[in-house]
Coordinates of C-alpha atoms and ligand atoms in Angstrom, one line a residue:
Chain A
M1 CA -42.5 17.5 34.9
N2 CA -42.4 13.7 35.4
L3 CA -45.7 11.8 35.2
V4 CA -46.4 8.5 36.9
Y5 CA -49.3 6.3 36.1
I6 CA -50.6 4.2 39.0
N7 CA -53.6 1.9 39.3
S8 CA -55.1 2.7 42.7
A9 CA -58.1 0.4 42.4
N10 CA -56.8 -1.7 45.3
G11 CA -55.1 1.0 47.2
L12 CA -51.5 2.0 46.8
S13 CA -49.3 -1.0 46.0
K14 CA -45.5 -1.2 46.6
A15 CA -45.0 -0.9 42.9
A16 CA -46.9 2.4 42.9
L17 CA -44.5 3.8 45.6
E18 CA -41.5 2.5 43.7
T19 CA -42.6 4.3 40.5
V20 CA -43.2 7.6 42.3
T21 CA -39.8 7.3 44.1
Y22 CA -38.2 6.6 40.7
A23 CA -39.8 9.6 39.1
K24 CA -38.7 11.9 41.9
K25 CA -35.1 10.6 41.6
L26 CA -35.2 11.5 37.9
G27 CA -35.4 15.1 39.0
A28 CA -38.2 17.6 38.3
D29 CA -41.6 17.7 39.9
V30 CA -43.8 14.6 39.9
A31 CA -47.4 14.4 38.9
V32 CA -49.3 11.2 39.3
V33 CA -52.3 10.1 37.2
T34 CA -54.6 7.4 38.4
N35 CA -57.9 5.7 37.5
A36 CA -60.3 4.3 40.0
N37 CA -61.8 5.8 43.1
A38 CA -59.2 5.5 45.9
A39 CA -59.8 8.0 48.7
A40 CA -58.2 11.4 48.2
E41 CA -56.5 11.2 51.6
Q42 CA -54.8 7.9 50.6
L43 CA -53.6 9.4 47.3
A44 CA -52.3 12.4 49.1
T45 CA -49.8 10.1 51.0
L46 CA -47.9 9.9 47.7
G47 CA -46.7 13.4 48.6
A48 CA -44.2 11.8 51.0
Y49 CA -42.6 9.9 48.1
G50 CA -42.3 13.0 46.0
A51 CA -45.6 13.6 44.1
S52 CA -46.8 17.2 44.1
V53 CA -50.2 16.5 42.4
V54 CA -52.4 13.5 41.8
L55 CA -54.9 13.6 38.9
Q56 CA -57.7 11.2 39.4
D57 CA -60.2 10.0 36.9
A58 CA -62.6 7.9 39.0
N59 CA -64.7 7.0 35.9
I60 CA -62.2 4.5 34.5
D61 CA -62.1 1.1 36.1
G62 CA -58.7 0.3 34.5
Q63 CA -59.8 -2.9 32.7
D64 CA -59.2 -1.6 29.2
P65 CA -55.7 -0.5 28.1
S66 CA -57.2 1.6 25.3
Q67 CA -58.9 3.8 27.9
L68 CA -55.9 3.9 30.2
V69 CA -53.7 5.1 27.3
K70 CA -56.1 8.0 26.7
L71 CA -56.1 8.8 30.4
V72 CA -52.3 8.9 30.5
A73 CA -51.9 10.8 27.2
A74 CA -54.4 13.5 28.4
A75 CA -52.5 13.8 31.7
A76 CA -49.2 14.0 29.9
A77 CA -50.5 16.9 27.7
K78 CA -51.9 18.7 30.8
V79 CA -48.7 18.6 32.8
G80 CA -46.3 18.8 29.9
A81 CA -44.6 15.5 30.9
S82 CA -41.0 14.8 29.7
N83 CA -40.7 11.4 31.4
I84 CA -43.7 9.1 31.9
I85 CA -43.2 6.2 34.3
F86 CA -45.2 2.9 34.7
S87 CA -44.6 -0.1 36.7
H88 CA -43.6 -3.0 34.4
D89 CA -46.5 -5.0 35.8
L90 CA -49.4 -6.4 33.9
I91 CA -51.1 -3.0 33.4
G92 CA -47.9 -1.3 32.5
K93 CA -47.0 -4.0 30.0
A94 CA -50.4 -3.4 28.3
V95 CA -50.6 0.4 28.4
A96 CA -47.0 1.7 28.0
P97 CA -46.5 0.3 24.5
R98 CA -49.8 1.8 23.4
L99 CA -48.7 5.2 24.8
S100 CA -45.4 4.9 22.9
V101 CA -47.2 4.8 19.6
R102 CA -49.8 7.3 20.6
L103 CA -47.2 9.9 21.6
K104 CA -44.5 8.6 19.3
A105 CA -42.2 8.6 22.4
G106 CA -39.6 5.9 22.9
L107 CA -40.2 3.3 25.6
V108 CA -37.7 1.7 27.9
A109 CA -39.5 -1.5 28.9
G110 CA -38.5 -3.1 32.2
A111 CA -35.9 -0.7 33.5
V112 CA -34.0 -2.0 36.5
A113 CA -32.2 1.2 37.5
L114 CA -32.2 5.0 37.1
P115 CA -30.7 6.3 33.8
E116 CA -27.0 6.4 33.4
A117 CA -25.0 9.6 33.0
D118 CA -25.2 9.2 29.2
G119 CA -29.0 9.0 29.3
S120 CA -29.3 5.3 28.6
T121 CA -31.3 3.1 31.0
K122 CA -30.4 -0.4 32.1
V123 CA -32.9 -3.2 31.4
N124 CA -32.7 -7.0 31.6
V125 CA -32.1 -8.7 28.2
F126 CA -31.9 -12.4 27.3
S127 CA -34.3 -13.2 30.1
G128 CA -31.9 -11.9 32.8
K129 CA -28.7 -13.4 31.3
A130 CA -27.4 -9.9 30.5
F131 CA -28.2 -6.2 30.7
G132 CA -28.9 -3.8 27.9
Y133 CA -28.7 0.0 28.0
V134 CA -31.6 1.6 26.1
K135 CA -31.4 5.1 24.6
V136 CA -34.6 6.9 23.7
N137 CA -34.4 9.0 20.5
T138 CA -37.4 11.2 21.3
A139 CA -38.0 14.3 23.5
V140 CA -40.5 12.4 25.7
R141 CA -39.3 9.2 27.3
I142 CA -41.5 6.4 28.7
I143 CA -40.0 4.1 31.2
S144 CA -41.7 1.0 32.7
L145 CA -39.9 0.0 35.9
L146 CA -39.4 -3.7 36.8
P147 CA -40.9 -4.3 40.3
N148 CA -38.4 -4.6 43.2
S149 CA -35.7 -2.6 41.3
I150 CA -35.6 0.3 43.7
Q151 CA -36.9 0.8 47.3
P152 CA -39.7 3.3 47.9
E153 CA -38.2 6.3 49.7
Q154 CA -40.0 8.9 51.7
T155 CA -38.5 12.4 51.2
G156 CA -41.4 14.3 52.8
G157 CA -43.7 16.7 51.0
N158 CA -47.2 17.5 50.3
C159 CA -49.5 16.7 47.5
S160 CA -52.8 17.8 46.2
T161 CA -55.5 15.7 44.6
E162 CA -57.5 16.9 41.6
A163 CA -60.5 15.2 39.8
F164 CA -59.5 14.8 36.2
D165 CA -61.9 14.1 33.4
S166 CA -59.8 12.5 30.7
Q167 CA -62.7 11.9 28.2
A168 CA -61.4 8.3 27.7
G169 CA -64.6 6.9 26.3
S170 CA -66.1 3.5 27.2
S171 CA -64.3 0.2 27.8
A172 CA -64.2 -2.3 24.9
I173 CA -63.4 -5.1 27.2
S174 CA -66.1 -6.6 29.3
V175 CA -65.1 -8.5 32.5
K176 CA -67.0 -11.7 33.1
A177 CA -65.2 -13.0 36.2
T178 CA -62.2 -12.1 38.4
K179 CA -60.3 -14.7 40.5
K180 CA -57.9 -13.4 43.1
P181 CA -56.7 -15.8 45.7
E182 CA -57.2 -14.3 49.1
G183 CA -54.1 -13.0 50.7
A184 CA -51.8 -14.4 48.0
I185 CA -48.7 -12.2 47.3
P186 CA -48.3 -11.5 43.6
L187 CA -45.1 -13.2 42.5
P188 CA -43.5 -10.4 40.5
E189 CA -43.8 -8.0 43.5
A190 CA -42.8 -10.5 46.2
E191 CA -39.6 -9.7 48.2
L192 CA -39.3 -13.2 49.4
V193 CA -40.0 -16.3 47.3
V194 CA -39.9 -20.0 48.1
S195 CA -39.8 -22.2 45.0
A196 CA -39.6 -25.9 44.4
G197 CA -39.1 -28.3 41.6
R198 CA -39.4 -31.9 40.5
G199 CA -37.3 -32.9 43.5
L200 CA -40.5 -32.6 45.6
K201 CA -41.8 -35.7 43.9
G202 CA -45.5 -34.7 43.8
P203 CA -48.1 -32.0 44.4
E204 CA -49.1 -33.6 47.8
N205 CA -45.7 -32.6 49.2
W206 CA -46.2 -28.8 48.6
G207 CA -47.4 -28.3 52.1
M208 CA -43.9 -27.9 53.4
V209 CA -43.2 -25.3 50.7
E210 CA -46.3 -23.4 51.7
D211 CA -45.4 -23.7 55.4
L212 CA -42.0 -22.1 54.9
A213 CA -43.5 -19.4 52.6
A214 CA -46.1 -18.7 55.3
A215 CA -43.5 -18.5 58.1
L216 CA -41.5 -16.0 56.0
G217 CA -44.4 -14.1 54.4
A218 CA -43.1 -15.2 51.0
A219 CA -44.8 -16.0 47.7
T220 CA -44.5 -19.5 46.2
A221 CA -43.0 -20.4 42.8
C222 CA -42.0 -23.5 40.9
S223 CA -39.9 -24.8 38.0
R224 CA -41.4 -25.3 34.6
P225 CA -41.9 -29.1 34.6
V226 CA -43.8 -28.8 37.9
A227 CA -46.3 -26.4 36.2
D228 CA -46.3 -28.4 33.0
I229 CA -47.4 -31.6 34.8
G230 CA -50.0 -29.6 36.7
W231 CA -48.6 -30.0 40.2
R232 CA -48.7 -26.2 40.5
P233 CA -50.6 -23.4 38.6
H234 CA -48.9 -21.9 35.5
H235 CA -48.6 -18.4 37.1
E236 CA -46.1 -19.9 39.5
H237 CA -43.7 -21.0 36.8
V238 CA -40.5 -18.9 36.9
G239 CA -37.7 -18.9 34.3
Q240 CA -37.0 -18.0 30.8
T241 CA -40.4 -19.1 29.6
G242 CA -42.2 -18.2 32.8
V243 CA -42.2 -15.2 35.1
A244 CA -38.9 -13.3 35.6
I245 CA -38.5 -12.2 39.2
R246 CA -36.0 -10.3 41.3
P247 CA -36.9 -10.8 44.9
N248 CA -34.5 -10.1 47.8
L249 CA -34.5 -13.8 48.7
Y250 CA -35.1 -16.8 46.4
I251 CA -35.2 -20.2 48.1
A252 CA -35.0 -23.1 45.6
A253 CA -35.7 -26.6 46.8
G254 CA -35.4 -29.7 44.6
I255 CA -34.6 -27.6 41.5
S256 CA -31.6 -28.5 39.4
G257 CA -30.8 -25.0 38.2
A258 CA -31.1 -25.5 34.4
I259 CA -30.0 -22.4 32.4
Q260 CA -33.6 -21.6 31.5
H261 CA -34.6 -21.7 35.1
L262 CA -31.7 -19.5 36.2
A263 CA -32.6 -16.9 33.5
G264 CA -35.7 -16.0 35.3
V265 CA -34.3 -15.8 38.9
N266 CA -30.7 -14.7 38.7
G267 CA -31.7 -11.1 39.4
S268 CA -32.5 -12.2 42.9
K269 CA -30.4 -10.5 45.5
V270 CA -29.8 -13.6 47.6
I271 CA -30.3 -17.2 46.5
V272 CA -30.6 -20.2 48.8
V273 CA -30.4 -23.7 47.2
I274 CA -31.5 -27.0 48.8
N275 CA -30.6 -30.0 46.8
T276 CA -29.6 -33.6 47.5
D277 CA -27.1 -33.5 44.7
A278 CA -23.9 -31.6 45.6
E279 CA -23.2 -31.3 41.8
A280 CA -26.5 -29.7 41.0
P281 CA -25.8 -26.6 38.7
F282 CA -27.9 -24.4 40.9
F283 CA -25.2 -24.3 43.6
K284 CA -23.0 -22.3 41.2
A285 CA -25.6 -19.5 41.2
A286 CA -26.3 -19.7 44.9
D287 CA -25.2 -17.6 47.9
Y288 CA -26.1 -20.2 50.5
G289 CA -26.4 -23.9 49.8
I290 CA -27.6 -26.9 51.7
V291 CA -26.8 -30.3 50.4
G292 CA -29.6 -32.2 51.8
D293 CA -33.1 -33.7 51.4
A294 CA -35.8 -31.1 51.0
F295 CA -38.2 -33.3 52.8
E296 CA -36.1 -32.9 56.0
V297 CA -34.6 -29.5 55.4
L298 CA -37.8 -27.6 54.5
P299 CA -39.6 -28.4 57.8
R300 CA -36.5 -27.6 59.8
F301 CA -36.1 -24.4 57.9
T302 CA -39.7 -23.5 58.8
E303 CA -39.1 -24.2 62.5
A304 CA -35.9 -22.1 62.5
V305 CA -37.8 -19.2 60.9
K306 CA -40.6 -19.5 63.5
R307 CA -38.0 -19.5 66.3
F308 CA -36.3 -16.4 64.8
R309 CA -39.6 -14.6 64.4
A310 CA -40.7 -15.5 67.9
A311 CA -37.3 -14.2 69.3
Q312 CA -37.8 -10.9 67.4
H313 CA -41.0 -10.1 69.3
Chain B
M1 CA -61.6 -16.6 10.5
N2 CA -58.4 -14.9 9.4
I3 CA -55.7 -14.9 11.9
L4 CA -52.3 -13.1 11.8
V5 CA -49.7 -14.5 14.1
C6 CA -46.6 -12.4 14.7
I7 CA -43.5 -14.4 15.1
S8 CA -40.0 -13.5 16.1
K9 CA -36.8 -15.4 16.0
A10 CA -35.0 -15.9 19.3
P11 CA -31.7 -17.5 20.3
D12 CA -32.1 -21.1 21.5
T13 CA -32.5 -21.1 25.3
T14 CA -29.1 -22.8 25.8
S15 CA -27.2 -20.2 23.7
K16 CA -24.1 -18.7 25.3
I17 CA -24.9 -15.0 25.7
A18 CA -22.0 -12.7 24.7
F19 CA -21.4 -9.4 23.0
T20 CA -18.9 -8.1 20.4
N21 CA -17.8 -4.7 19.0
G22 CA -17.1 -3.2 22.4
N23 CA -20.2 -4.7 23.9
T24 CA -22.5 -3.0 21.4
Q25 CA -23.7 -6.0 19.5
F26 CA -25.1 -9.5 20.4
D27 CA -22.5 -12.1 19.4
E28 CA -24.4 -14.4 17.0
N29 CA -21.4 -16.7 16.7
G30 CA -22.5 -20.3 17.1
V31 CA -26.0 -19.1 18.1
Q32 CA -28.9 -21.3 16.9
Y33 CA -32.2 -19.4 16.3
I34 CA -35.6 -20.8 17.1
V35 CA -39.1 -19.5 16.8
N36 CA -39.6 -17.4 20.0
P37 CA -41.3 -20.0 22.3
Y38 CA -44.3 -17.9 23.3
D39 CA -45.1 -17.2 19.6
E40 CA -44.7 -20.8 18.6
W41 CA -46.1 -22.8 21.5
Y42 CA -49.1 -20.6 22.4
A43 CA -50.0 -18.0 19.7
L44 CA -49.4 -20.2 16.6
V45 CA -50.7 -23.4 18.0
R46 CA -53.9 -21.8 19.3
A47 CA -54.4 -20.1 16.0
L48 CA -54.1 -23.4 14.2
E49 CA -56.6 -25.0 16.7
L50 CA -59.1 -22.3 16.1
K51 CA -58.7 -22.7 12.3
E52 CA -59.1 -26.4 12.5
A53 CA -62.3 -26.1 14.5
Q54 CA -63.8 -23.1 12.6
G55 CA -62.1 -22.8 9.3
G56 CA -60.2 -19.8 8.0
N57 CA -56.5 -19.0 7.4
V58 CA -53.4 -18.6 9.5
T59 CA -50.8 -16.2 8.2
I60 CA -47.5 -15.7 10.0
I61 CA -45.6 -12.4 9.8
T62 CA -42.1 -11.4 10.9
V63 CA -39.9 -8.4 10.3
G64 CA -36.5 -9.6 9.4
T65 CA -33.9 -10.5 6.8
T66 CA -33.3 -13.6 4.7
A67 CA -31.5 -15.0 7.7
D68 CA -35.0 -15.4 9.3
D69 CA -36.4 -17.6 6.6
A70 CA -35.4 -20.8 8.5
V71 CA -37.6 -19.9 11.5
I72 CA -40.4 -18.9 9.1
R73 CA -40.3 -22.4 7.5
K74 CA -40.3 -24.0 10.9
A75 CA -43.6 -22.1 11.7
L76 CA -45.0 -23.1 8.3
A77 CA -44.1 -26.7 9.1
I78 CA -46.1 -26.5 12.3
G79 CA -49.1 -25.7 10.1
A80 CA -49.4 -22.0 9.2
D81 CA -50.9 -21.5 5.7
D82 CA -48.7 -18.7 4.4
A83 CA -46.0 -16.3 5.6
V84 CA -45.0 -12.7 5.2
R85 CA -41.6 -11.3 5.8
I86 CA -41.2 -7.5 5.9
D87 CA -37.7 -7.2 4.6
A88 CA -35.8 -5.2 7.1
P89 CA -33.7 -5.8 10.2
A90 CA -35.9 -5.6 13.4
S91 CA -34.4 -2.4 14.8
D92 CA -36.7 -1.9 17.8
A93 CA -40.2 -2.9 19.0
Y94 CA -41.8 0.3 17.6
F95 CA -40.3 -0.3 14.2
V96 CA -41.4 -3.9 14.1
A97 CA -45.0 -3.1 15.4
M98 CA -45.4 -0.2 12.9
Q99 CA -44.2 -2.3 10.0
I100 CA -46.7 -5.1 10.9
A101 CA -49.5 -2.5 11.4
E102 CA -48.7 -1.0 7.9
Y103 CA -49.1 -4.5 6.4
A104 CA -52.2 -5.6 8.4
K105 CA -54.1 -2.4 7.8
G106 CA -57.3 -3.0 5.7
K107 CA -56.6 -6.8 5.3
G108 CA -59.5 -7.8 7.4
F109 CA -57.7 -10.0 10.0
D110 CA -60.2 -11.0 12.8
L111 CA -57.4 -11.8 15.3
I112 CA -53.8 -10.7 15.6
L113 CA -51.8 -12.9 18.0
T114 CA -48.3 -12.4 19.4
G115 CA -46.4 -14.2 22.1
K116 CA -46.4 -12.4 25.5
E117 CA -42.7 -11.4 25.0
T118 CA -39.6 -12.5 23.2
I119 CA -37.0 -14.4 25.2
D120 CA -34.2 -12.1 24.0
Y121 CA -35.3 -8.5 24.5
N122 CA -38.3 -9.4 26.8
G123 CA -40.0 -6.1 26.2
S124 CA -43.6 -7.2 25.9
Q125 CA -44.1 -4.3 23.6
V126 CA -45.1 -5.3 20.0
A127 CA -48.6 -6.4 20.7
G128 CA -49.7 -3.2 22.5
M129 CA -48.0 -1.0 19.9
L130 CA -49.7 -2.8 17.1
A131 CA -53.1 -2.5 18.9
E132 CA -52.6 1.3 19.2
A133 CA -51.5 1.7 15.7
L134 CA -54.5 -0.2 14.3
E135 CA -56.8 1.3 16.9
L136 CA -57.9 -2.2 18.1
P137 CA -58.7 -3.5 21.6
Y138 CA -55.8 -5.3 23.3
I139 CA -55.9 -8.2 25.7
A140 CA -52.4 -8.6 27.2
I141 CA -51.0 -11.9 28.5
A142 CA -53.9 -14.2 27.8
T143 CA -53.8 -17.8 29.0
K144 CA -57.0 -18.9 27.3
L145 CA -58.5 -17.9 24.0
D146 CA -61.8 -18.8 22.4
V147 CA -63.9 -17.3 19.6
A148 CA -67.6 -17.7 19.0
G149 CA -68.9 -15.6 16.1
S150 CA -67.4 -12.2 16.6
T151 CA -67.0 -12.5 20.3
I152 CA -63.5 -13.3 21.6
S153 CA -63.3 -14.6 25.1
C154 CA -60.0 -14.8 27.0
E155 CA -58.6 -15.5 30.4
R156 CA -55.9 -13.0 31.2
E157 CA -53.4 -12.5 34.0
I158 CA -54.1 -9.5 36.3
V159 CA -51.9 -8.4 39.2
G160 CA -52.5 -11.1 41.8
G161 CA -55.0 -13.2 39.9
M162 CA -56.9 -14.1 36.7
Q163 CA -59.8 -12.6 34.9
E164 CA -62.2 -13.8 32.2
V165 CA -62.9 -11.1 29.7
E166 CA -64.7 -10.6 26.4
V167 CA -64.1 -8.3 23.5
Q168 CA -65.5 -8.0 19.9
A169 CA -63.3 -8.9 17.0
P170 CA -61.0 -7.7 15.6
A171 CA -58.5 -7.5 18.5
V172 CA -54.9 -8.0 19.3
I173 CA -54.0 -10.6 21.9
S174 CA -50.6 -11.5 23.4
C175 CA -50.4 -15.2 24.3
A176 CA -49.0 -17.0 27.3
K177 CA -48.7 -20.4 28.9
G178 CA -52.0 -22.3 29.3
M179 CA -53.4 -21.4 25.9
A180 CA -52.1 -24.4 24.0
E181 CA -49.5 -27.2 24.0
Q182 CA -46.4 -27.2 21.9
R183 CA -46.7 -29.1 18.6
I184 CA -43.7 -30.9 17.1
P185 CA -43.8 -30.6 13.3
N186 CA -44.0 -33.9 11.4
M187 CA -42.3 -34.9 8.2
R188 CA -45.4 -34.1 6.1
G189 CA -45.5 -30.6 7.6
I190 CA -41.8 -30.0 7.0
M191 CA -42.2 -31.1 3.3
A192 CA -45.3 -29.0 2.8
A193 CA -43.6 -25.9 4.4
R194 CA -41.1 -25.8 1.6
T195 CA -43.7 -24.9 -1.0
K196 CA -46.0 -22.7 1.1
P197 CA -46.1 -19.0 0.0
L198 CA -43.5 -16.7 1.7
N199 CA -44.4 -13.2 0.6
V200 CA -41.5 -10.8 1.0
V201 CA -42.7 -7.2 1.4
A202 CA -40.6 -4.0 1.2
P203 CA -40.6 -2.1 4.5
A204 CA -42.4 1.2 5.0
A205 CA -40.2 4.3 5.6
L206 CA -40.0 4.4 9.4
D207 CA -37.6 5.2 12.2
A208 CA -36.9 3.3 15.4
L209 CA -37.6 5.3 18.6
T210 CA -34.9 3.5 20.7
T211 CA -31.4 2.0 20.4
Y212 CA -29.3 -0.2 22.7
S213 CA -26.1 1.7 23.3
T214 CA -24.3 -1.1 25.1
Y215 CA -24.7 -4.4 26.9
S216 CA -23.1 -5.8 30.0
M217 CA -23.0 -9.2 31.8
P218 CA -24.1 -9.6 35.4
A219 CA -21.3 -9.8 38.0
A220 CA -20.1 -13.3 38.6
K221 CA -21.4 -14.8 41.9
S222 CA -18.9 -15.5 44.6
S223 CA -18.8 -19.1 45.5
V224 CA -21.6 -20.6 47.5
Q225 CA -21.5 -20.8 51.3
L226 CA -22.5 -24.3 52.4
I227 CA -24.6 -24.7 55.5
D228 CA -25.0 -27.8 57.7
P229 CA -28.5 -29.3 56.9
N230 CA -28.9 -29.9 60.6
N231 CA -28.2 -26.2 61.5
L232 CA -31.0 -24.2 59.9
D233 CA -30.8 -21.6 62.7
E234 CA -27.4 -20.7 61.3
L235 CA -28.9 -20.1 57.9
V236 CA -31.7 -18.0 59.3
A237 CA -29.1 -15.9 61.3
L238 CA -27.0 -15.4 58.2
L239 CA -30.0 -14.3 56.1
H240 CA -30.8 -11.8 58.8
N241 CA -27.4 -10.5 59.9
E242 CA -25.2 -11.0 56.8
A243 CA -27.6 -11.0 53.8
K244 CA -30.1 -8.7 55.6
V245 CA -33.0 -10.1 53.6
I246 CA -35.2 -11.2 56.5
Ligands
LIG1 C1 -37.1 -23.8 25.5 C2 -37.0 -24.2 27.0 C3 -37.5 -23.3 27.9 C4 -37.5 -23.6 29.3 N1 -38.0 -22.7 30.2 C5 -37.9 -23.0 31.5 C6 -38.4 -22.1 32.5 O1 -38.8 -21.0 32.1 N2 -38.3 -22.4 33.8 C7 -37.8 -23.6 34.2 O2 -37.8 -23.9 35.4 N3 -37.4 -24.5 33.3 C8 -37.4 -24.3 32.0 N4 -37.0 -25.2 31.1 C9 -36.7 -26.6 31.6 C10 -35.3 -26.7 32.1 O3 -34.4 -27.0 31.1 C11 -35.3 -27.8 33.2 O4 -35.7 -29.0 32.5 C12 -36.2 -27.6 34.4 O5 -35.9 -26.3 35.0 C13 -35.9 -28.7 35.4 O6 -36.8 -28.6 36.5 P1 -36.5 -29.1 37.9 O7 -35.2 -28.5 38.4 O8 -37.7 -28.9 38.8 O9 -36.3 -30.7 37.7 P2 -35.1 -31.6 37.5 O10 -34.1 -31.1 36.5 O11 -35.6 -33.0 37.4 O12 -34.3 -31.4 38.9 C14 -34.8 -31.9 40.1 C15 -33.7 -31.6 41.1 O13 -34.2 -32.0 42.4 C16 -33.1 -32.6 43.1 N5 -33.8 -33.5 44.1 C17 -34.4 -34.7 43.9 N6 -34.9 -35.1 45.1 C18 -34.6 -34.2 46.0 C19 -34.9 -34.1 47.4 N7 -35.5 -35.0 48.1 N8 -34.4 -33.0 48.1 C20 -33.8 -32.0 47.4 N9 -33.5 -32.1 46.1 C21 -33.9 -33.1 45.4 C22 -32.3 -33.3 42.1 O14 -31.0 -33.5 42.6 C23 -32.4 -32.3 40.9 O15 -31.4 -31.4 41.0 C24 -37.0 -24.9 29.7 C25 -36.5 -25.8 28.7 C26 -36.5 -25.4 27.4 C27 -35.9 -26.4 26.4

């Protein structure tokens, strides 16, 4: 049996569908364990992605990794899991390592593909500058899957939902406040990203970045100096010392393409670079390039996207 | 307050990444090692700020060989009081975390800090493993950290936002941008670091749970296709028809 942990507190995320698809493709039946009180009908839709049963402990809110690790360990024991899959998101990063110690089971952190024929699993290393192939030396294997590494796939199938009391105790972490910008797309999960750097000259010019992002349905990101000077929030900083992302489309305006920036974004499927300097290093990593002034190109780009979207309807 | 800061060495961010021995080993030829930026800029500096404000001691710990003494001295120069090196190559995250847990057990640390990940293996694993081994609460990827009495308050990243949380000490916290600002060591710090205690400890008998069988490099990008800045409709059409991303 393969076991997948998902957090269903805010419904089923794309990351949740990716992990269930991944577990199905590993072979064997798939059980899902989740905290929070998502509706049973909604959880049952995971059947289409390959789950055969969902175990739900509605008494755990998911704020404390030391509770979640007990939940997943109890579910793993119940179903006899040989592979345990997480998304390599903020919850997976907190819980999967704890589980590795609790079960003494090797962890592949940040997998980007299904295991190879020799049993090793590909991960990003050196912040995306290279790949490593990790072998787990234990009978049970834990894998956390980097978001956007595989596409959710419906194979059809039915799934039952069971209440599951994992006896995970109480939470040691008390939550004082939660800030979630309305409608914002979490950067690590975003398929389309519009990013800008120091070439934008000041925070007052980000309107054109946001306009393009809104027209595309993209998340926004930035280079490190832009976050350091406080033009943009820290969580938008991508690169070797920021968030590593692998969207389908990464649009970079006014970013030079320093090696530390590229490290966090070169897993992107397609890269578009807009820069006034034809010699900017980013063009070497780009699929499409525009040598031009972002102040002119971004608004035109937004208009072109709007025309395209209008023509599609 | 007694704070333990876990530090790792990491190749300088401009290092050329290559592999040897049939792509089974990182090629260290010409590579300069630095203190992993998250460990240095955020975990260590915030630990020092807390100590300066409230008193206490900041110990740094790493699992590594004598080759790592240079990065240990760098962290001491920034201001840590003393250092521990568990004398063994860091074979995987589990091995590292369990060695540190063995050392930290029963020593009464109020806070154990790590960086949010290393910039070489990027696993984000050691802190969570350490917390489980020591049966402590864990706040992952914190961007703010304050301590008042035995209450630790943090801001942490959550999927799609931020959260303010509290936990009772002792706890393990992994540290990210926002928590502190990088400090450049001064001459006095560098001189003092030479004589600060570096305690070399024999490793516990433990096995790693994982190994890297091989490495590979990403395929080289084909050369860029340049688009006329006055013809953005062409770019949009290419993104739709050719790249199929919109
Ligand atoms: C240890 C370390 C870690 C680092 N980690 C990161 C990281 O994680 N992420 C990161 O991004 N950086 C990181 N850096 C910094 C990195 O080296 C670069 O300094 C940084 O990425 C540069 O940001 P930028 O491209 O926005 O600015 P700049 O290098 O100043 O480039 C601005 C670009 O904008 C172009 N431009 C100017 N005006 C216009 C215009 N009107 N229209 C279009 N283009 C224009 C210029 O030609 C130039 O190419 C790190 C550095 C170090 C030492």
